[in-house]
Structures are given as C-alpha cells and as structure tokens.
Amino acid sequence: GAVVSQHPSWVICKSGTSVKIECRSLDFQATTMFWYRQFPKQSLMLMATSNEGSKATYEQGVEKDKFLINHASLTLSTLTVTSAHPEDSSFYICSAREAASGAFQETQYFGPGTRLLVL
Amino acid sequence: AQTVTQSQPEMSVQEAETVTLSCTYDTSESNYYLFWYKQPPSRQMILVIRQEAYKQQNATENRFSVNFQKAAKSFSLKISDSQLGDTAMYFCAFMTSGETSGSRLTFGEGTQLTVNP
C-alpha cells in the first residue's frame, strides 16, 4: 500500500517551453501533497504544499507563477514548470500524506521523482 | 524554526556488520515525529523507520532500530547485519504535529552510506 507515482520519470525540453509533472496516490486518498526539488548530492528542498481543492502554499523564494501547482482531486496533483530555463533543470519529487486518520497519518510517501533537463 | 543536523556526510561499513548514523534536531515543540528515509541510487525515497516523540520506546523495523534521546534531541539509526542493498543516502527528517505549522518535513543534509562486500 501507500504507493505514489510520478509521470514522466524524465523529460527533456527546450528553453521557453512548459512542462507538466503529474503526481498520483495510487491506493490512498491524499489531502495534502508536497513538491520538492533536489540537486545532486543534496537534500530535498520543499517547494510548495498543496491541499486538495485549495491554492498551494509556496515556500519563500519559490516563484508561484513559474511553478504552477494544481491539486484537483484527492489522488492527483500536478506541477507545471512554465517557460522553463536551464537553471530549472533538476530532480523534482512529490510526496503525499494520507487523508485517513490513524496512527500513521503523518507519514509522507514519496513518488519516484522526475528528472527535468532544460536545453 | 526546526533544524535537523546529520554530521556524517559519508560512512562505510562492511557487509554483515553494524553501523550507526547520527542525527540531532532542534525544536521547541513537545509533540513531533521523527523519520529516517533512505534514497538508493534509483533516487526513490523510502521510509525506513518512524518514531513518535511521545513514545519512550525506541522504534524497530527488522534490522533497523533507532536510539531516540528526547532530552538530548538525538535520533540515531542503527543498521544491523548490513546488506549491500542498504547502500543509499539516508535522510533524517522531523515533522511537528501541530496544526499551525502543518505537516512539513524538515530534512537533514543526508549521510551517504556505502556497504562494502
């Protein structure tokens, strides 16, 4: 149980184009999803927190107009990198927190990540 | 603000031996959760073990166990009978349980563990 998928697993795009990354909780409902960015050999950096049906909360320094997040349902959140530039190249990871109450409701489950390369 | 510190950027251990990864954190909260995640070369984040701060008993999951010292704000991970598949980056993470701060994970810098045959 508690599987989170991401699509695509990797993407190469030209500078100036937009890229959408999907994050799905496959066997549970997620009221909250998180988007992280990770550079090589570094820790995860939280970009934003999204709650189903409401606007995402962005971390300081993260451009909300550049990184559009939509959490349209309890199983799907999307991150769109708009007008991508080479400096946006990174590894993007989503995670989801289960909606159900219980002893492990605080645990986040992570997707496999998406490698983005902007040329 | 909460901080998590992992003071060992890299560690290595021989297969079948035991290794301990250290983690300290700083918080003024009394209720919180602590986690260890591993990230193998595939980069998939995998939950290793979880500890609730209100529980005095240390969490254990098969070969993985923690030494949780709340007063010292220390949360180390012990891996027994190390296996080659344990080679990964290990992240210690902290999460408050209060409503006002949400359920954000604060990660440490990570410890790269290599298990040698």
CSV table of C-alpha atoms in Angstrom, one decimal:
chain,number,residue,atom,x,y,z
A,1,GLY,CA,0.0,0.0,0.0
A,2,ALA,CA,0.8,3.7,0.0
A,3,VAL,CA,2.2,3.9,-3.5
A,4,VAL,CA,2.8,7.3,-5.2
A,5,SER,CA,3.6,7.5,-8.9
A,6,GLN,CA,5.0,10.3,-10.9
A,7,HIS,CA,4.9,10.9,-14.6
A,8,PRO,CA,7.0,11.4,-16.6
A,9,SER,CA,10.1,9.9,-14.9
A,10,TRP,CA,12.3,12.1,-17.1
A,11,VAL,CA,11.8,14.8,-19.5
A,12,ILE,CA,14.0,16.9,-21.8
A,13,CYS,CA,12.6,20.2,-23.1
A,14,LYS,CA,13.7,23.3,-24.9
A,15,SER,CA,14.2,26.5,-23.1
A,16,GLY,CA,10.9,28.6,-23.0
A,17,THR,CA,8.5,25.7,-23.1
A,18,SER,CA,6.3,24.4,-20.3
A,19,VAL,CA,6.5,21.0,-18.7
A,20,LYS,CA,3.8,19.3,-16.6
A,21,ILE,CA,4.6,16.7,-14.0
A,22,GLU,CA,1.8,14.5,-12.5
A,23,CYS,CA,1.8,13.0,-9.1
A,24,ARG,CA,-0.7,10.4,-8.2
A,25,SER,CA,-1.5,8.5,-5.0
A,26,LEU,CA,-2.5,5.0,-6.3
A,27,ASP,CA,-4.0,3.3,-3.3
A,28,PHE,CA,-5.0,6.0,-0.9
A,29,GLN,CA,-6.5,9.4,-0.8
A,30,ALA,CA,-4.2,12.3,-0.2
A,31,THR,CA,-5.5,15.5,1.3
A,32,THR,CA,-2.0,17.0,1.1
A,33,MET,CA,0.7,16.7,-1.4
A,34,PHE,CA,4.2,18.2,-1.4
A,35,TRP,CA,6.6,19.1,-4.1
A,36,TYR,CA,10.3,19.0,-3.6
A,37,ARG,CA,13.3,19.9,-5.6
A,38,GLN,CA,16.6,18.1,-5.2
A,39,PHE,CA,20.0,18.9,-6.6
A,40,PRO,CA,22.7,16.2,-6.9
A,41,LYS,CA,24.1,15.0,-3.6
A,42,GLN,CA,21.9,17.5,-1.7
A,43,SER,CA,18.9,17.2,0.5
A,44,LEU,CA,15.3,17.8,-0.6
A,45,MET,CA,14.1,21.3,-0.7
A,46,LEU,CA,10.4,21.9,-0.2
A,47,MET,CA,8.9,24.0,-2.9
A,48,ALA,CA,5.2,24.0,-2.0
A,49,THR,CA,2.4,22.3,-0.2
A,50,SER,CA,-0.9,21.7,-1.9
A,51,ASN,CA,-4.2,20.8,-0.4
A,52,GLU,CA,-7.0,19.3,-2.4
A,53,GLY,CA,-9.3,22.0,-3.6
A,54,SER,CA,-7.3,25.0,-2.4
A,55,LYS,CA,-4.4,27.1,-3.6
A,56,ALA,CA,-0.9,25.8,-2.9
A,57,THR,CA,1.3,27.3,-0.3
A,58,TYR,CA,4.7,28.2,-1.7
A,59,GLU,CA,8.0,28.3,0.3
A,60,GLN,CA,9.9,31.5,0.4
A,61,GLY,CA,11.9,32.1,-2.7
A,62,VAL,CA,9.8,29.8,-4.9
A,63,GLU,CA,8.0,31.7,-7.8
A,64,LYS,CA,4.4,30.7,-7.8
A,65,ASP,CA,3.9,32.0,-11.3
A,66,LYS,CA,6.7,29.8,-12.6
A,67,PHE,CA,5.9,26.6,-10.7
A,68,LEU,CA,2.1,26.2,-11.0
A,69,ILE,CA,0.6,23.6,-8.8
A,70,ASN,CA,-2.9,22.1,-9.1
A,71,HIS,CA,-4.4,19.6,-6.6
A,72,ALA,CA,-7.6,18.9,-8.4
A,73,SER,CA,-8.5,15.7,-6.7
A,74,LEU,CA,-7.6,13.5,-3.7
A,75,THR,CA,-5.3,11.4,-5.9
A,76,LEU,CA,-3.7,13.9,-8.3
A,77,SER,CA,-1.5,16.9,-8.1
A,78,THR,CA,0.3,18.5,-10.9
A,79,LEU,CA,3.4,20.7,-11.1
A,80,THR,CA,3.8,22.8,-14.2
A,81,VAL,CA,7.2,24.5,-14.8
A,82,THR,CA,6.3,27.4,-17.1
A,83,SER,CA,8.8,29.0,-19.5
A,84,ALA,CA,11.5,26.6,-18.4
A,85,HIS,CA,15.1,27.6,-18.4
A,86,PRO,CA,18.3,25.6,-18.0
A,87,GLU,CA,18.5,26.6,-14.3
A,88,ASP,CA,15.2,24.8,-13.8
A,89,SER,CA,16.9,21.5,-14.6
A,90,SER,CA,16.7,19.4,-11.5
A,91,PHE,CA,15.1,16.4,-9.9
A,92,TYR,CA,11.5,17.0,-8.8
A,93,ILE,CA,9.9,14.8,-6.2
A,94,CYS,CA,6.3,14.7,-5.0
A,95,SER,CA,5.0,13.2,-1.8
A,96,ALA,CA,1.6,12.6,-0.4
A,97,ARG,CA,0.0,12.3,3.0
A,98,GLU,CA,-2.9,10.0,3.5
A,99,ALA,CA,-6.2,11.6,4.3
A,100,ALA,CA,-7.4,8.8,6.6
A,101,SER,CA,-6.9,9.3,10.3
A,102,GLY,CA,-4.9,6.8,12.3
A,103,ALA,CA,-1.5,6.2,13.7
A,104,PHE,CA,0.4,6.8,10.5
A,105,GLN,CA,-1.5,9.8,9.1
A,106,GLU,CA,1.6,12.0,9.4
A,107,THR,CA,3.7,9.8,7.2
A,108,GLN,CA,4.6,11.1,3.8
A,109,TYR,CA,5.0,8.7,0.9
A,110,PHE,CA,7.2,9.7,-2.0
A,111,GLY,CA,7.0,9.4,-5.7
A,112,PRO,CA,10.0,8.1,-7.7
A,113,GLY,CA,10.9,11.6,-8.9
A,114,THR,CA,11.1,13.3,-12.3
A,115,ARG,CA,14.4,14.3,-13.9
A,116,LEU,CA,14.0,17.5,-15.9
A,117,LEU,CA,16.6,18.7,-18.3
A,118,VAL,CA,16.1,22.0,-20.0
A,119,LEU,CA,18.2,22.7,-23.0
B,1,ALA,CA,12.2,27.1,13.2
B,2,GLN,CA,13.2,23.4,13.3
B,3,THR,CA,16.6,22.2,12.2
B,4,VAL,CA,17.9,18.8,11.6
B,5,THR,CA,21.7,18.0,11.5
B,6,GLN,CA,23.4,15.0,10.2
B,7,SER,CA,27.1,15.4,11.0
B,8,GLN,CA,28.4,12.4,8.9
B,9,PRO,CA,28.3,13.2,5.2
B,10,GLU,CA,29.7,9.8,4.3
B,11,MET,CA,30.0,6.4,6.1
B,12,SER,CA,31.0,3.0,5.1
B,13,VAL,CA,30.6,-0.4,6.6
B,14,GLN,CA,31.4,-4.0,5.8
B,15,GLU,CA,28.7,-6.3,4.8
B,16,ALA,CA,27.1,-8.1,7.8
B,17,GLU,CA,28.4,-5.5,10.3
B,18,THR,CA,26.5,-2.9,12.3
B,19,VAL,CA,26.6,0.8,11.6
B,20,THR,CA,25.0,3.8,13.4
B,21,LEU,CA,24.0,7.0,11.7
B,22,SER,CA,23.7,10.1,13.8
B,23,CYS,CA,21.0,12.8,13.7
B,24,THR,CA,20.3,15.7,16.0
B,25,TYR,CA,17.5,18.2,15.8
B,26,ASP,CA,16.4,21.4,17.4
B,27,THR,CA,12.9,22.3,18.2
B,28,SER,CA,10.8,24.0,20.9
B,29,GLU,CA,7.8,21.7,20.2
B,30,SER,CA,6.9,18.9,22.5
B,31,ASN,CA,4.9,16.8,20.1
B,32,TYR,CA,6.5,15.8,16.9
B,33,TYR,CA,7.6,12.9,14.7
B,34,LEU,CA,11.0,11.7,13.5
B,35,PHE,CA,11.7,9.7,10.4
B,36,TRP,CA,14.6,8.0,8.6
B,37,TYR,CA,14.3,7.8,4.9
B,38,LYS,CA,16.7,6.1,2.5
B,39,GLN,CA,17.3,7.2,-1.1
B,40,PRO,CA,19.2,4.5,-3.1
B,41,PRO,CA,20.8,5.2,-6.4
B,42,SER,CA,17.3,5.0,-8.1
B,43,ARG,CA,16.5,8.1,-6.1
B,44,GLN,CA,13.2,6.7,-4.8
B,45,MET,CA,12.7,7.9,-1.2
B,46,ILE,CA,11.8,5.0,1.0
B,47,LEU,CA,10.6,5.3,4.6
B,48,VAL,CA,12.9,3.2,6.8
B,49,ILE,CA,11.5,3.9,10.3
B,50,ARG,CA,9.3,6.3,12.2
B,51,GLN,CA,9.2,7.5,15.8
B,52,GLU,CA,6.6,9.5,17.7
B,53,ALA,CA,8.1,11.8,20.2
B,54,TYR,CA,5.6,10.9,23.0
B,55,LYS,CA,6.7,7.3,22.8
B,56,GLN,CA,9.6,6.4,25.0
B,57,GLN,CA,10.2,3.0,23.4
B,58,ASN,CA,12.6,3.1,20.5
B,59,ALA,CA,11.1,2.1,17.2
B,60,THR,CA,12.4,-1.1,15.5
B,61,GLU,CA,11.9,-2.4,12.0
B,62,ASN,CA,13.6,-5.7,11.4
B,63,ARG,CA,17.4,-4.8,11.1
B,64,PHE,CA,16.7,-1.1,11.6
B,65,SER,CA,16.4,0.4,15.0
B,66,VAL,CA,16.6,3.9,16.5
B,67,ASN,CA,18.1,5.4,19.6
B,68,PHE,CA,15.8,8.2,20.5
B,69,GLN,CA,17.0,10.5,23.2
B,70,LYS,CA,14.4,13.2,23.6
B,71,ALA,CA,16.2,15.3,26.1
B,72,ALA,CA,19.4,15.4,24.0
B,73,LYS,CA,17.3,15.8,20.8
B,74,SER,CA,19.1,12.9,19.3
B,75,PHE,CA,17.7,10.3,16.9
B,76,SER,CA,20.3,7.9,15.6
B,77,LEU,CA,19.7,5.0,13.3
B,78,LYS,CA,21.3,1.6,13.8
B,79,ILE,CA,21.5,-0.9,10.9
B,80,SER,CA,22.4,-4.4,11.9
B,81,ASP,CA,23.7,-7.1,9.6
B,82,SER,CA,24.3,-4.6,6.9
B,83,GLN,CA,23.5,-5.7,3.4
B,84,LEU,CA,24.7,-4.4,0.0
B,85,GLY,CA,21.2,-3.2,-0.7
B,86,ASP,CA,21.5,-0.8,2.2
B,87,THR,CA,23.8,1.3,0.2
B,88,ALA,CA,22.0,4.6,-0.1
B,89,MET,CA,21.7,8.2,1.1
B,90,TYR,CA,20.0,8.3,4.4
B,91,PHE,CA,18.0,11.3,5.5
B,92,CYS,CA,16.8,12.1,9.0
B,93,ALA,CA,13.6,14.1,9.0
B,94,PHE,CA,11.5,16.0,11.5
B,95,MET,CA,7.8,16.9,11.5
B,96,THR,CA,5.8,18.8,14.0
B,97,SER,CA,2.3,17.5,14.8
B,98,GLY,CA,0.9,21.0,15.5
B,99,GLU,CA,-1.8,22.4,13.2
B,100,THR,CA,-0.3,25.8,12.9
B,101,SER,CA,2.9,24.5,11.3
B,102,GLY,CA,1.3,22.0,9.1
B,103,SER,CA,2.9,18.7,8.3
B,104,ARG,CA,6.1,19.8,6.7
B,105,LEU,CA,9.1,17.6,6.8
B,106,THR,CA,12.4,19.2,7.6
B,107,PHE,CA,15.3,17.1,6.3
B,108,GLY,CA,18.8,16.8,7.4
B,109,GLU,CA,21.7,17.1,4.9
B,110,GLY,CA,21.9,13.3,4.4
B,111,THR,CA,24.5,10.6,5.1
B,112,GLN,CA,25.8,8.6,2.2
B,113,LEU,CA,26.2,5.0,3.4
B,114,THR,CA,28.2,2.5,1.4
B,115,VAL,CA,28.1,-1.2,2.3
B,116,ASN,CA,31.3,-2.9,1.1
B,117,PRO,CA,31.3,-6.6,0.3
